[in-house]
Short mmCIF file of C-alpha atoms in Angstrom, two decimals:
data_model
loop_
_atom_site.label_atom_id
_atom_site.label_comp_id
_atom_site.label_asym_id
_atom_site.label_seq_id
_atom_site.Cartn_x
_atom_site.Cartn_y
_atom_site.Cartn_z
CA UNK A 240 2.45 -6.50 36.51
CA UNK A 241 2.71 -4.20 39.48
CA UNK A 242 0.81 -0.99 40.02
CA UNK A 243 2.36 2.00 41.70
CA UNK A 244 -0.04 3.24 44.37
CA UNK A 245 2.20 6.05 45.60
CA UNK A 246 1.33 8.51 42.88
CA UNK A 247 -0.22 11.91 43.41
CA UNK A 248 -3.58 10.51 42.29
CA UNK A 249 -3.73 7.98 45.13
CA UNK A 250 -5.91 8.46 48.18
CA UNK A 251 -4.12 10.69 50.70
CA UNK A 252 -6.24 9.50 53.64
CA UNK A 253 -3.71 6.73 54.30
CA UNK A 254 -0.68 8.97 53.83
CA UNK A 255 1.35 10.02 56.84
CA UNK A 256 0.58 13.68 57.56
CA UNK A 257 3.29 16.28 57.88
CA UNK A 258 4.64 17.36 61.23
CA UNK A 259 2.93 20.72 60.88
CA UNK A 260 -0.44 19.09 60.32
CA UNK A 261 0.14 16.79 63.29
CA UNK A 262 1.04 19.76 65.52
CA UNK A 263 -1.99 21.68 64.29
CA UNK A 264 -4.24 18.80 65.33
CA UNK A 265 -2.67 18.78 68.80
CA UNK A 266 -3.22 22.52 69.11
CA UNK A 267 -6.86 22.06 68.11
CA UNK A 268 -7.31 19.37 70.78
CA UNK A 269 -5.64 21.58 73.41
CA UNK A 270 -7.84 24.53 72.51
CA UNK A 271 -10.94 22.33 72.58
CA UNK A 272 -9.84 21.09 75.99
CA UNK A 273 -9.86 24.61 77.42
CA UNK A 274 -13.65 24.54 77.08
CA UNK A 275 -13.76 21.92 79.84
CA UNK A 276 -12.57 24.64 82.23
CA UNK A 277 -15.18 27.13 81.10
CA UNK A 278 -13.19 29.03 78.50
CA UNK A 279 -15.24 29.86 75.43
CA UNK A 280 -12.66 31.38 73.11
CA UNK A 281 -10.42 28.27 72.95
CA UNK A 282 -13.07 25.91 71.57
CA UNK A 283 -14.18 28.58 69.08
CA UNK A 284 -10.61 28.91 67.80
CA UNK A 285 -10.33 25.10 67.68
CA UNK A 286 -13.54 25.01 65.64
CA UNK A 287 -12.13 27.49 63.11
CA UNK A 288 -8.81 25.61 62.94
CA UNK A 289 -10.62 22.31 62.40
CA UNK A 290 -12.86 23.73 59.69
CA UNK A 291 -9.83 25.17 57.89
CA UNK A 292 -7.58 22.11 58.22
CA UNK A 293 -10.08 19.27 57.72
CA UNK A 294 -9.75 19.33 53.93
CA UNK A 295 -6.03 20.10 53.74
CA UNK A 296 -4.23 18.00 51.16
CA UNK A 297 -1.47 16.97 53.58
CA UNK A 298 -3.83 16.16 56.48
CA UNK A 299 -4.21 12.47 55.72
CA UNK A 300 -5.97 10.68 58.57
CA UNK A 301 -5.90 13.90 60.61
CA UNK A 302 -8.94 15.05 58.65
CA UNK A 303 -10.93 12.52 60.70
CA UNK A 304 -9.68 14.16 63.89
CA UNK A 305 -10.76 17.59 62.68
CA UNK A 306 -14.22 16.23 61.83
CA UNK A 307 -14.30 14.60 65.29
CA UNK A 308 -13.52 17.95 66.94
CA UNK A 309 -16.12 19.77 64.84
CA UNK A 310 -18.83 17.28 65.78
CA UNK A 311 -17.73 17.39 69.42
CA UNK A 312 -18.07 21.18 69.49
CA UNK A 313 -21.52 21.32 67.90
CA UNK A 314 -23.02 18.45 69.91
CA UNK A 315 -21.58 19.88 73.13
CA UNK A 316 -23.08 23.28 72.33
CA UNK A 317 -26.45 21.68 71.57
CA UNK A 318 -26.34 19.76 74.86
CA UNK A 319 -25.50 22.85 76.90
CA UNK A 320 -28.26 24.85 75.20
CA UNK A 321 -30.76 22.07 75.90
CA UNK A 322 -29.76 22.05 79.58
CA UNK A 323 -30.06 25.83 79.73
CA UNK A 324 -33.50 25.65 78.12
CA UNK A 325 -34.64 23.18 80.80
CA UNK A 326 -33.35 25.49 83.55
CA UNK A 327 -35.11 28.51 82.04
CA UNK A 328 -38.31 26.53 81.52
CA UNK A 329 -38.22 25.50 85.16
CA UNK A 330 -37.64 29.09 86.31
CA UNK A 331 -40.30 30.49 83.99
CA UNK A 332 -43.14 30.49 86.58
CA UNK A 333 -41.12 32.73 88.91
CA UNK A 334 -39.85 34.92 86.07
CA UNK A 335 -43.35 35.42 84.67
CA UNK A 336 -44.77 36.22 88.14
CA UNK A 337 -42.02 38.77 88.74
CA UNK A 338 -42.41 40.43 85.35
CA UNK A 339 -46.19 40.53 85.76
CA UNK A 340 -45.88 42.23 89.15
CA UNK A 341 -43.43 44.80 87.80
CA UNK A 342 -45.79 45.59 84.93
CA UNK A 343 -48.73 45.94 87.34
CA UNK A 344 -46.75 48.33 89.55
CA UNK A 345 -45.99 50.39 86.47
CA UNK A 346 -43.18 52.79 85.88
CA UNK A 347 -44.39 55.20 88.56
CA UNK A 348 -41.82 54.00 91.04
CA UNK A 349 -44.44 52.35 93.22
CA UNK A 350 -43.38 49.64 95.59
CA UNK A 351 -44.73 46.20 95.00
CA UNK A 352 -44.86 43.02 96.95
CA UNK A 353 -43.92 39.74 95.45
CA UNK A 354 -44.93 36.33 96.75
CA UNK A 355 -43.62 33.10 95.32
CA UNK A 356 -45.96 30.16 95.12
CA UNK A 357 -44.60 26.81 96.33
CA UNK A 358 -45.43 25.23 92.97
CA UNK A 359 -43.16 27.77 91.31
CA UNK A 360 -40.38 27.05 93.75
CA UNK A 361 -40.59 23.30 93.15
CA UNK A 362 -40.71 23.80 89.38
CA UNK A 363 -37.65 26.04 89.51
CA UNK A 364 -35.65 23.71 91.74
CA UNK A 365 -36.69 20.70 89.65
CA UNK A 366 -35.83 22.44 86.38
CA UNK A 367 -32.49 23.64 87.74
CA UNK A 368 -31.61 20.17 89.00
CA UNK A 369 -32.63 18.44 85.78
CA UNK A 370 -30.93 21.03 83.55
CA UNK A 371 -27.81 21.02 85.71
CA UNK A 372 -27.64 17.23 85.63
CA UNK A 373 -27.99 17.33 81.85
CA UNK A 374 -25.20 19.89 81.60
CA UNK A 375 -22.99 17.75 83.85
CA UNK A 376 -23.57 14.77 81.54
CA UNK A 377 -22.66 16.89 78.51
CA UNK A 378 -19.51 18.11 80.30
CA UNK A 379 -18.41 14.53 81.05
CA UNK A 380 -19.20 13.46 77.48
CA UNK A 381 -17.13 16.38 76.16
CA UNK A 382 -14.14 15.31 78.27
CA UNK A 383 -14.55 11.76 76.98
CA UNK A 384 -14.59 12.91 73.35
CA UNK A 385 -11.52 15.08 73.77
CA UNK A 386 -9.57 12.39 75.64
CA UNK A 387 -10.54 9.62 73.22
CA UNK A 388 -9.55 11.71 70.22
CA UNK A 389 -6.27 12.76 71.84
CA UNK A 390 -5.38 9.14 72.63
CA UNK A 391 -6.14 8.13 69.05
CA UNK A 392 -4.04 11.05 67.79
CA UNK A 393 -1.15 9.98 70.03
CA UNK A 394 -1.42 6.49 68.53
CA UNK A 395 -1.46 8.08 65.06
CA UNK A 396 -4.82 6.43 64.38
CA UNK A 397 -7.81 8.00 62.64
CA UNK A 398 -10.72 9.16 64.73
CA UNK A 399 -14.01 7.29 64.33
#
């Protein structure tokens, strides 16, 4: 007795996706890739496309690629924000000294002098270096994720 597994009730994750779905996944990868060059709008559009297409009935294994792109976007954003937070935390001594001096001078248009302590300079340079290094690591990781997913898509394999 043989069972027919090609019915509409079978799991569509193993089904071959349509050409339109395949092209949509490539467009999402290309848009995500524009973020590597500093463009913000492309990855945002890729995020929307991936959220819309990840549960499409005809997506098949491409749903894993859309989930891969969604996770890549959010983890990249979190990494960049963490690096920015480290940079701002490192610059905080200088920022707080500057704001304090401006407040002391008041809004009367008085001139004020501003001296930067060496500890503040070292904290700022250290924070900028550490935050910048973290952002560089996130940038490289983002390229890796996009390239790995694109190679898997080209092989018509699901993303991890």
